[in-house]
XYZ file of C-alpha atoms in Angstrom:
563
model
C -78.815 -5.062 -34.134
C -79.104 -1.960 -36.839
C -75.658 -0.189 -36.877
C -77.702 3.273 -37.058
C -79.260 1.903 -32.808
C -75.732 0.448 -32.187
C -74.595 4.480 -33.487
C -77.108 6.037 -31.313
C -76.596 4.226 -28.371
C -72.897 5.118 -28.350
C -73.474 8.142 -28.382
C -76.592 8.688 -26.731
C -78.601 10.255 -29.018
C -82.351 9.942 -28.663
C -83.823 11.468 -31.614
C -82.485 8.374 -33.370
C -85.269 6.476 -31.460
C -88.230 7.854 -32.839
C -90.654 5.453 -31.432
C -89.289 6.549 -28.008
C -89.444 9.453 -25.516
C -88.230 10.230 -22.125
C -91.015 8.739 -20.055
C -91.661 5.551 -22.306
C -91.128 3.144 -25.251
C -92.925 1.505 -27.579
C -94.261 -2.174 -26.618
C -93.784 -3.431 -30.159
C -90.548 -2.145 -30.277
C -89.134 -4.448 -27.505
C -87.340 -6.459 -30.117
C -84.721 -3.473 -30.797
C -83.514 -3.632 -27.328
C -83.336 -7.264 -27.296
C -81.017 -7.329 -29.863
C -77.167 -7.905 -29.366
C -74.442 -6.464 -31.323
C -71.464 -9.323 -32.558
C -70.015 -9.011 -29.465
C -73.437 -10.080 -27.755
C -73.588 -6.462 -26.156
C -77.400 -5.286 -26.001
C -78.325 -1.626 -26.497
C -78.216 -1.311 -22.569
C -74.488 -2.251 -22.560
C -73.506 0.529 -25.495
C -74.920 3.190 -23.866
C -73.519 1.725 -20.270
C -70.305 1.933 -21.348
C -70.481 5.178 -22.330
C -72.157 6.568 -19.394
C -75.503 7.966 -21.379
C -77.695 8.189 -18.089
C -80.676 9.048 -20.027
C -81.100 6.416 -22.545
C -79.765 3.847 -19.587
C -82.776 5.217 -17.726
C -85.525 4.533 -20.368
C -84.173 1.075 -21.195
C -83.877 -0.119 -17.382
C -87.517 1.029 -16.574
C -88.784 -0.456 -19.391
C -87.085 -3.510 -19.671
C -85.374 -4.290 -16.163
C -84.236 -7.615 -17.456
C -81.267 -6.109 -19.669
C -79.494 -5.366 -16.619
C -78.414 -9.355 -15.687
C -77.891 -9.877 -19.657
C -74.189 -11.059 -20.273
C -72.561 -10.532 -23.548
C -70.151 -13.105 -25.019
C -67.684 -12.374 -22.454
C -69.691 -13.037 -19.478
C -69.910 -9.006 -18.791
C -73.206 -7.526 -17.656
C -73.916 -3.632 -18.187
C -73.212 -2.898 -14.759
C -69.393 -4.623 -15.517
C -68.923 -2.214 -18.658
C -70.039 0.649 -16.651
C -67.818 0.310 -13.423
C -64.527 -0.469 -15.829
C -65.265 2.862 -17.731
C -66.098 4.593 -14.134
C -69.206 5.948 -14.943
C -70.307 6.116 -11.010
C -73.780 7.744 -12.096
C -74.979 4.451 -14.207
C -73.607 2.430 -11.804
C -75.780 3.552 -8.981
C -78.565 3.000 -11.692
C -77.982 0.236 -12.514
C -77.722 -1.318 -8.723
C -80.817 0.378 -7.858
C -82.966 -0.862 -10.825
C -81.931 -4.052 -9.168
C -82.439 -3.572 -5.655
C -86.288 -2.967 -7.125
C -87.293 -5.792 -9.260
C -89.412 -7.929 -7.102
C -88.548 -11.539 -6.488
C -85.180 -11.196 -7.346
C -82.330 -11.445 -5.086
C -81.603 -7.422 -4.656
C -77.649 -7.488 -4.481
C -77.414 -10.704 -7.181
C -76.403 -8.650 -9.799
C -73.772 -7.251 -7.258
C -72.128 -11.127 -7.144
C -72.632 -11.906 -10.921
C -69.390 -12.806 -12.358
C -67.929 -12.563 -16.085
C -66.203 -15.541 -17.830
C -62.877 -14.308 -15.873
C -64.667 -14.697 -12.774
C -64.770 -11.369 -12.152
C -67.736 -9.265 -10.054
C -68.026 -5.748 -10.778
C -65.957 -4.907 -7.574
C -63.306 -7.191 -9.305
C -63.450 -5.400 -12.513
C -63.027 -1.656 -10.802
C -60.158 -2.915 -8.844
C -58.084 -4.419 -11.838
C -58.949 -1.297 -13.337
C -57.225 0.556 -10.519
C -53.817 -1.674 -10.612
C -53.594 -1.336 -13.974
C -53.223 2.068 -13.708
C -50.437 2.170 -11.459
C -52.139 5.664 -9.721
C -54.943 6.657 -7.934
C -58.040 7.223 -10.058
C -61.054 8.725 -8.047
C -63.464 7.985 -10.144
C -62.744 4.314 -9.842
C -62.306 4.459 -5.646
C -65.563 6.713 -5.572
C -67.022 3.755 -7.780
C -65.375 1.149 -5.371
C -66.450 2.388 -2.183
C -69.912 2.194 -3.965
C -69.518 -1.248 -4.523
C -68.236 -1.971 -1.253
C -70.840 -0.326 0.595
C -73.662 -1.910 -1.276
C -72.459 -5.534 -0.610
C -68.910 -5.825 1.614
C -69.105 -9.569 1.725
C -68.484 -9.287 -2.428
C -64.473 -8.071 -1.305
C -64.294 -11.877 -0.221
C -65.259 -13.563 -3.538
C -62.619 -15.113 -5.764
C -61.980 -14.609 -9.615
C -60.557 -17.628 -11.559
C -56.863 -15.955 -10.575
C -58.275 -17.529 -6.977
C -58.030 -13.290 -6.226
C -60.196 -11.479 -4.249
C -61.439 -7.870 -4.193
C -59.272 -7.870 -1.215
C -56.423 -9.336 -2.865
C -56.944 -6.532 -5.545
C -57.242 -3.971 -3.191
C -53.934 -4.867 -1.381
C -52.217 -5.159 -4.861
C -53.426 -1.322 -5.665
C -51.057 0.232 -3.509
C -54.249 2.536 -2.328
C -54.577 2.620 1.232
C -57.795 4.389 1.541
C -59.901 1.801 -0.359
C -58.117 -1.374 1.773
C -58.623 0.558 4.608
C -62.546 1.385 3.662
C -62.925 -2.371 2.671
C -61.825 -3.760 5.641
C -63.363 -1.308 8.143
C -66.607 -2.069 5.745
C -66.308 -5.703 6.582
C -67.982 -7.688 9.462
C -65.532 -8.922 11.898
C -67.452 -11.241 13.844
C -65.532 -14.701 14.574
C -65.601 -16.823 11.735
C -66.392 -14.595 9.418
C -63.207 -14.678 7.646
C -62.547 -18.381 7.662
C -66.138 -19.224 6.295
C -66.584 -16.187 3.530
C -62.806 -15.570 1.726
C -62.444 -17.344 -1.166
C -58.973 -17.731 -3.122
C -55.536 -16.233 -1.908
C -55.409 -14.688 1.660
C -54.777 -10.880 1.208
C -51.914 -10.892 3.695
C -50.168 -13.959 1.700
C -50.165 -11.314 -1.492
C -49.049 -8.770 0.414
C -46.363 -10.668 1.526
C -45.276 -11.999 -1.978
C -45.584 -8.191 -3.044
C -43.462 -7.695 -0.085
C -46.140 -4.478 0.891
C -45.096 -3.785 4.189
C -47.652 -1.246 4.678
C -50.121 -3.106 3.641
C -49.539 -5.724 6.303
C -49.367 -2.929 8.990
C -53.168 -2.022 7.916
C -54.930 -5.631 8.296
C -53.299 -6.015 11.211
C -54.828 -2.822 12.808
C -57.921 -3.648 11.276
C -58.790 -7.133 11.298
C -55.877 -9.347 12.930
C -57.441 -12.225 12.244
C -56.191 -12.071 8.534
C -52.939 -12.896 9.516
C -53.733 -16.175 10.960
C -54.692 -17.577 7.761
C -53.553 -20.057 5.566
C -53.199 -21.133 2.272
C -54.221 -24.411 0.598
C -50.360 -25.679 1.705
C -51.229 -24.630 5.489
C -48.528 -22.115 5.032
C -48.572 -19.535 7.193
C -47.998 -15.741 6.346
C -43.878 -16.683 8.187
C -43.843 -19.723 5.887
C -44.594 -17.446 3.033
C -42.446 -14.618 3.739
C -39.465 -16.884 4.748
C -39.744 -18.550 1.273
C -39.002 -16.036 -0.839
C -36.603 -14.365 1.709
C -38.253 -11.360 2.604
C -36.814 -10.245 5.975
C -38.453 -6.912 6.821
C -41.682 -9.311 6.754
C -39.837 -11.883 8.772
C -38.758 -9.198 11.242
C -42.370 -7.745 11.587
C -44.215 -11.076 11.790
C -42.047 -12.328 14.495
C -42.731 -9.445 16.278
C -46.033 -9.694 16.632
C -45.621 -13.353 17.800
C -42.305 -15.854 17.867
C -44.167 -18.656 18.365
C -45.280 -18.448 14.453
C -41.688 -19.840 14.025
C -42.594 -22.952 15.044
C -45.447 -23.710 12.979
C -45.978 -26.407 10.152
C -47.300 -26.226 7.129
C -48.696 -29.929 5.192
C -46.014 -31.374 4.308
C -44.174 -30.660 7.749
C -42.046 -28.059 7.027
C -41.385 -24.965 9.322
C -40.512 -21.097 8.384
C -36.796 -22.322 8.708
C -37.227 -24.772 6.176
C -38.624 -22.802 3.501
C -35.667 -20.438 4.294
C -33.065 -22.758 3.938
C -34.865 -24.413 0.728
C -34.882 -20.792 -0.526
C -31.404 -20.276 -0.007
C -31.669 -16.621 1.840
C -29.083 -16.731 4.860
C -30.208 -13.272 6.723
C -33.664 -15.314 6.624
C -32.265 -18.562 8.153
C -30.247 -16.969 11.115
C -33.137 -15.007 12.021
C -35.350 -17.948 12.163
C -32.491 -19.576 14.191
C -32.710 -18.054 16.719
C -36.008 -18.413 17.402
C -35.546 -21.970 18.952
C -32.257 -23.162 21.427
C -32.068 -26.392 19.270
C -32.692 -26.384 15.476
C -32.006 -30.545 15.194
C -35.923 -31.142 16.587
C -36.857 -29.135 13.443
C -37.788 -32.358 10.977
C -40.263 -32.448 8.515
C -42.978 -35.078 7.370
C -39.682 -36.978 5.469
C -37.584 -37.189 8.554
C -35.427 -34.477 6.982
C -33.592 -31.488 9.194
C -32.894 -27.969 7.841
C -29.410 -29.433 6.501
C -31.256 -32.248 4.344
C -33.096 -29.302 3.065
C -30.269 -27.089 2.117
C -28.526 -29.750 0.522
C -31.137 -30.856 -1.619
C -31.863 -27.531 -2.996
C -28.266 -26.984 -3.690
C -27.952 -23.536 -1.093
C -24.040 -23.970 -0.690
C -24.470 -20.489 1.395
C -26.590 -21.514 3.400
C -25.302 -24.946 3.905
C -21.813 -23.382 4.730
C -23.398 -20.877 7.141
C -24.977 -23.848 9.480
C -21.780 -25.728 9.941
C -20.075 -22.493 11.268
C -23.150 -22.642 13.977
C -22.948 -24.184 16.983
C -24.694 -27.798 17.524
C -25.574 -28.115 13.634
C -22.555 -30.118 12.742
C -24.314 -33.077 13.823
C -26.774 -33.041 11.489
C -24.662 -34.141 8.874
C -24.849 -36.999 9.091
C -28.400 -37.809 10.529
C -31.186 -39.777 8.383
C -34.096 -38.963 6.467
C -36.816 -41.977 6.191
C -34.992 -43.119 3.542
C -31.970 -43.140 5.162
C -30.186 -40.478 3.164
C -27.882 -38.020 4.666
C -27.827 -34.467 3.845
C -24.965 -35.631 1.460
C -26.304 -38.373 0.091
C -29.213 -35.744 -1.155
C -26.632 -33.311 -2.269
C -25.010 -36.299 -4.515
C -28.213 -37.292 -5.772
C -29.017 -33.756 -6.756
C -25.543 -33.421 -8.518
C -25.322 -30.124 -6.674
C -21.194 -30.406 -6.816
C -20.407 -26.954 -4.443
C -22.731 -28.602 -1.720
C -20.741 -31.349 -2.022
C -17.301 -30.184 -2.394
C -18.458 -27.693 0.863
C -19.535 -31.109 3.023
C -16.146 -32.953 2.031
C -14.279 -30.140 3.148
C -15.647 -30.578 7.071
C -14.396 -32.855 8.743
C -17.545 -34.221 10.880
C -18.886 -36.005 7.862
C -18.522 -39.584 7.555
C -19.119 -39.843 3.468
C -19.329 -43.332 3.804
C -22.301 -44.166 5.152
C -25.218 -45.873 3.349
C -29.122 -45.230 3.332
C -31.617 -47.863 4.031
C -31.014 -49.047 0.316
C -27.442 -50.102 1.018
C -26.188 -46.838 -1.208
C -23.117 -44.131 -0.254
C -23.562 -41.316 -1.723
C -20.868 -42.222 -4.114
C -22.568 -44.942 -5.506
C -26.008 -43.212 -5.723
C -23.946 -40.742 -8.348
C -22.401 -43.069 -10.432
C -25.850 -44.564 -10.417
C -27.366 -41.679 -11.940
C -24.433 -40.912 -14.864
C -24.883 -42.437 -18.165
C -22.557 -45.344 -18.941
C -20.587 -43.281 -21.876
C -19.445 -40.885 -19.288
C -17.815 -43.612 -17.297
C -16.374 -45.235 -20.138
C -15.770 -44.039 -22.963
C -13.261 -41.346 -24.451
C -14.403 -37.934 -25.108
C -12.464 -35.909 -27.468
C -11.739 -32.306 -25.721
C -11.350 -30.855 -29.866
C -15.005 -32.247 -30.504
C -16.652 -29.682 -32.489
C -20.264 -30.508 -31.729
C -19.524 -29.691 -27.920
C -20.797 -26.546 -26.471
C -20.305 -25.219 -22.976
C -22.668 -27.213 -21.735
C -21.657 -30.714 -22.711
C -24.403 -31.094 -25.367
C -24.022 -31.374 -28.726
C -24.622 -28.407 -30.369
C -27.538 -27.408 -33.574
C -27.933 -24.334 -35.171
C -30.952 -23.851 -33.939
C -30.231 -24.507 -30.179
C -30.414 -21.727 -27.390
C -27.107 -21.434 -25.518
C -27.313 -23.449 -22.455
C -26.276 -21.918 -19.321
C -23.000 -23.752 -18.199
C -23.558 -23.557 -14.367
C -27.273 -24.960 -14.957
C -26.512 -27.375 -16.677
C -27.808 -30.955 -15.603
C -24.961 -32.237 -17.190
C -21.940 -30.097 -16.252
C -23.303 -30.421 -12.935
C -23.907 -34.189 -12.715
C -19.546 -34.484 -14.052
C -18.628 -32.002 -11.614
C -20.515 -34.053 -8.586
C -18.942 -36.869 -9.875
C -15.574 -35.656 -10.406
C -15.265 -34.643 -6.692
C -16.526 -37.753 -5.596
C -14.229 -39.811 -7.917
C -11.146 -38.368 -6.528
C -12.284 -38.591 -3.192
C -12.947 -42.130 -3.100
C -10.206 -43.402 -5.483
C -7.254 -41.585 -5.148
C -7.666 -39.408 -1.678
C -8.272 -41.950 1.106
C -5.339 -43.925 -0.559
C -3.395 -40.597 -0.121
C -4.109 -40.714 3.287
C -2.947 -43.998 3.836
C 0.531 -43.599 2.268
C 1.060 -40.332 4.010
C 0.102 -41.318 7.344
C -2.907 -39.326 8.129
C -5.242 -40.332 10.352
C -7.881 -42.560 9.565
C -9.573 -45.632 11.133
C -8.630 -48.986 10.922
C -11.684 -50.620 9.536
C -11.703 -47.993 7.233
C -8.002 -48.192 6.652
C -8.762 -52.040 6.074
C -11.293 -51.798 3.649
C -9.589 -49.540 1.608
C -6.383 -51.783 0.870
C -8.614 -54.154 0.098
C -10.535 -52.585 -2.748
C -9.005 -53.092 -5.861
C -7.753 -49.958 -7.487
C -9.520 -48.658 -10.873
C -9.005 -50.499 -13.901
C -5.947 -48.334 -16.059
C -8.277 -48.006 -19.225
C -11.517 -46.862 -17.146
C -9.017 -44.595 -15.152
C -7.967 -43.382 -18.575
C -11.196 -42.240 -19.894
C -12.470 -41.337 -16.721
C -9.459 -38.649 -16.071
C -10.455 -37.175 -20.198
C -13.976 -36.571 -19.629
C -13.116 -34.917 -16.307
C -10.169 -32.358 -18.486
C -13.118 -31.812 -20.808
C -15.066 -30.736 -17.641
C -11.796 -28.813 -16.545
C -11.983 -26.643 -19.854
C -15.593 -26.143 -20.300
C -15.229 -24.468 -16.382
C -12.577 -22.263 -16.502
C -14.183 -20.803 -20.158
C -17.160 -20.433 -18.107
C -15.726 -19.037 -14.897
C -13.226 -16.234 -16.945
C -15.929 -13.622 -17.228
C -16.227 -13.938 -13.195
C -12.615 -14.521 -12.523
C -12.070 -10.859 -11.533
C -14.861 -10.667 -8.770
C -13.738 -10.867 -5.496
C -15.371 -13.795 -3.811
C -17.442 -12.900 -0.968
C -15.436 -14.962 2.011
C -11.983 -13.701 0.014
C -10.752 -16.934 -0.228
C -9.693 -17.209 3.794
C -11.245 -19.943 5.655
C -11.645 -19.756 9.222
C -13.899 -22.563 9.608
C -13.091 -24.368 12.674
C -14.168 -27.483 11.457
C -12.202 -27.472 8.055
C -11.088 -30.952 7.259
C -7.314 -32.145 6.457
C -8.974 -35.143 4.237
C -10.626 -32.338 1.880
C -9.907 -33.749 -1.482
C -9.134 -30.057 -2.472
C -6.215 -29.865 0.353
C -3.912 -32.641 -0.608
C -0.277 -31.751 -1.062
C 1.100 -34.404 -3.904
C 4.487 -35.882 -3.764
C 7.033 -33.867 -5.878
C 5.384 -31.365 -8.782
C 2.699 -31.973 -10.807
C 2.248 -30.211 -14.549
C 2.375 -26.754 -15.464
C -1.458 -27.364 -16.652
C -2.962 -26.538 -13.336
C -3.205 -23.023 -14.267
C -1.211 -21.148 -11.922
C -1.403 -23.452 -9.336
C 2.396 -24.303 -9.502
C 1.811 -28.210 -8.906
C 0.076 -28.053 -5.583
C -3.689 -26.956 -3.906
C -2.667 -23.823 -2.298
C -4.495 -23.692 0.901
C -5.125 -19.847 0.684
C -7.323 -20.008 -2.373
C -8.630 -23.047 -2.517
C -12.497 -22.014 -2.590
C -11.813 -19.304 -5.188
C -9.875 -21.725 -7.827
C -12.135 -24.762 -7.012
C -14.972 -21.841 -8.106
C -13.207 -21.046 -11.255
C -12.340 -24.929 -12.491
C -8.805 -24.636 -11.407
C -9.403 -27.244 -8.534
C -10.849 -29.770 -11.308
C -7.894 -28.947 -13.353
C -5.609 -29.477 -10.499
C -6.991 -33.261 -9.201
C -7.330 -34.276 -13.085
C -3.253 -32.898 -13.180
C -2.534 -35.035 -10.018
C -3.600 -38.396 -11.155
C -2.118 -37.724 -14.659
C 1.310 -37.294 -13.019
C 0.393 -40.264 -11.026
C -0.436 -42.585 -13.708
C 2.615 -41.226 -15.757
C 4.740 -42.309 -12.815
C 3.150 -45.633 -12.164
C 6.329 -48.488 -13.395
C 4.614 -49.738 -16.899
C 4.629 -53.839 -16.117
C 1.486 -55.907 -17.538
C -1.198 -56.687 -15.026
C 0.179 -54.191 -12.294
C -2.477 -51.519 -10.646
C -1.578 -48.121 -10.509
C -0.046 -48.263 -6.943
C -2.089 -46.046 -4.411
């Protein structure tokens, strides 16, 4: 293409076309308008662009053809034109089309750029990029719309539709114009939308008012699903958006009780989400929450415990009749604690310990307590070796330390998290039920039995067990000082009914133990034991006990530390 025709064409300036006129064009000169600039744009998409109706007018009559030419990025004329909002060349160019014979009359309508994009597409990202109103580009939408409605159900390569678009816009009268443009006979819907169901984006946009206008419009919308067989409740309960919540279960309840492919209800995705307002709505919603099991066998608990939602997970054993899923079975035989273990998700754990309906001892259909399916899962130099607490290559988060390396946040850690799992679960199992024992609390006989019998931890394992777990101590409470100040949100009172004596962070040792638990003057204050088991002082205070323990223990060769 000559720069001085790419010049003209810009900016629409005939007399640079000498061989043309208003009415007609040379025949030999059909080779200048054939010609594509480096972009692949033809003369036709220039002047498009620019909105120069004239010169768009003696190219399309001469040579109609232009009109389905793409450039390099897939974008016809009509494409350039709509972005700029030149509404005149648009209704040129979709007329030109409608009159070529043997050619479909709306194709150009459906062509789609190397995004995926139709025209319709194009004015509508147009219009959300804007953040505002632009009338040019609704005028030039409603256009669109009008000429070929069943275009607003076509996906991009973003799997987005014109309706998607639309509903992302914020503009009410052009979702309201393309829905009431739309056929609604039954069907329609399910065999003609392509991509992402405009309700589902509404919903993750959390556009209330959106919602409100496809339901008055065309209710069948909101009984679609996505290619999970979610359901618009699935969705909204998943990312914890309760006004949606509220108005979907409004219109119906019985959406509560719906599954999605894998077998998982609204509830589920709430409780995997973590939102509690979410999961007591959905609660309510059915008189018993224990027939709620996905595809895995799992219950809302298993769920909650996996994903490491300590809220949540304390919320449902306040409720009534949800105690007893505790210690129910997934396919696998795991237990909402043995998935909480496995996860290394050490507050869900610590929070399960502490109620005393949990029998921690049971074993899934591989023969594994949750206990064991930890210690599993740690590397052997965490077991047993010594780790230095003045190491200079350790960082907060357990890992050594480069120049180059991007602080690691403590509470996120994989590691920190899989020592603090284990560091509950170690004192649990070797020193507490012992504990119990010796002071008389209750505590079954077989159980009893079985624990007398085990032989108590090796001294040197014990040893460089209890150091790794004060390096865990002190990596906490550095962590936790910026946040010591905040006022935890259940004020460190429990009132949990079910609260267990044989909580690991209740236990009352014999005589003092060292000034090193941080303020805890030798004991686990009841009062505050949430709020310092938060801020590593619990750690710091069971490490402290069996110190004073093993200090105590009479020093004679081959003798266990007495339990």
């Amino acid at each position: 293409m000559e720069p001085a025709h790419f010049q003209a064409a810009l900016d629409g300036n005939l007399s640079e076309f000498p061989f043309c006129n208003i009415n007609n064009i040379n025949p030999d000169m059909s080779d200048i308008f054939n010609k594509v600039s480096p972009s692949g744009n033809t003369l036709l998409h220039v002047a498009a662009s620019r909105g120069h109706v004239e010169i768009i007018e003696l190219m399309v009559r001469n040579f109609p053809f232009l009109i389905f030419k793409k450039n390099y990025k897939g974008d016809t004329a009509l494409h350039l034109a709509v972005r700029a909002g030149k509404l005149s060349t648009v209704k040129i160019l979709v007329d030109c089309a409608n009159q070529i014979p043997n050619i479909d009359e709306i194709s150009l309508l459906k062509m789609k750029n190397n995004g995926g994009n139709t025209a319709l597409h194009e004015a509508l990202l147009v219009l959300v990029e804007s953040k505002e109103s632009v009338d040019t580009l609704v005028a030039v939408s409603r256009y669109l719309v009008t000429e070929d409605p069943e275009v607003s159900y076509h996906q991009n390569n973003a799997s987005k539709s014109p309706l998607c678009l639309a509903v992302e816009s914020d503009n009410k009268d052009i979702l309201e114009y393309i829905l009431k443009a739309l056929p609604h006979y039954d069907g329609l819907v399910d065999q003609c939308l392509e991509g992402k169901s405009p309700v589902h984006v509404a919903i993750e946009q959390r556009k209330l008012d959106a919602l409100k206008i496809m339901k008055e419009q065309n209710e069948v919308l909101l009984l679609l699903r996505d290619e999970k067989e979610n359901t618009p409740l699935h969705c909204a309960a998943s990312i914890g958006y309760l006004e949606g919540v509220h108005y979907l279960l409004e219109m119906s309840n019985n959406w509560a009780l719906e599954r999605n492919k894998e077998g998982l209800y609204p509830l589920h995705l709430a409780c995997e989400n973590g939102d509690v307002k979410v999961t007591d709505e959905l609660l309510r919603k059915w008189p018993d929450p224990t027939e709620l099991i996905d595809n895995n066998g799992r219950n809302i608990l298993h769920v909650a415990a996996k994903n490491g939602r300590e809220e949540v997970v304390r919320f449902l054993l306040k409720e009534d009749g949800i105690g007893k899923l505790m210690n129910e079975m997934d396919k696998d035989g795991n237990t909402p604690f043995h998935l909480a273990a496995s996860h290394h998700h050490s507050m869900v754990v610590a929070s399960m310990l502490w109620d005393k309906r949990l029998n921690p001892d049971l074993v899934n259909y591989q023969g594994l307590t949750a206990y064991v399916i930890c210690l599993s899962n740690m590397p052997r130099k965490v077991l047993g070796q010594r780790t230095n607490i003045n190491d200079g290559n350790l960082n907060a988060s357990g890992i050594a330390d480069h120049k180059n390396s991007a602080q690691v946040n403590l509470k996120r850690s994989k590691e920190f998290q899989k020592m603090m799992t284990l560091s509950i679960l170690f004192m649990y199992h070797e020193f507490f039920k012992r504990w119990c024992i010796r002071h008389h609390h209750p505590i079954s006989s077989t159980k009893r039995s079985r624990i007398k019998n085990k032989p108590p931890p090796r001294k040197q394992d014990l040893n460089n067990t209890i150091n790794n777990l004060f390096v865990v101590a002190a990596l906490i409470v550095g962590a936790a000082f910026a946040g010591a100040l905040q006022i935890p949100m259940d004020g460190g009172k429990h009132d949990d009914d079910h609260s267990s004596p044989s909580m690991l962070m209740e236990v009352q040792p014999e005589g003092s133990a060292s000034d090193a638990s941080f303020g805890t003057g030798g004991e686990a204050p009841r009062a505050v034991d949430r709020r310092r088991w938060r801020s590593g002082n619990g750690l710091i205070w069971i490490v402290d006990l069996c110190r004073s323990r093993q200090n105590r223990r009479p020093a004679k060769k081959g003798k266990m530390l007495a339990s």
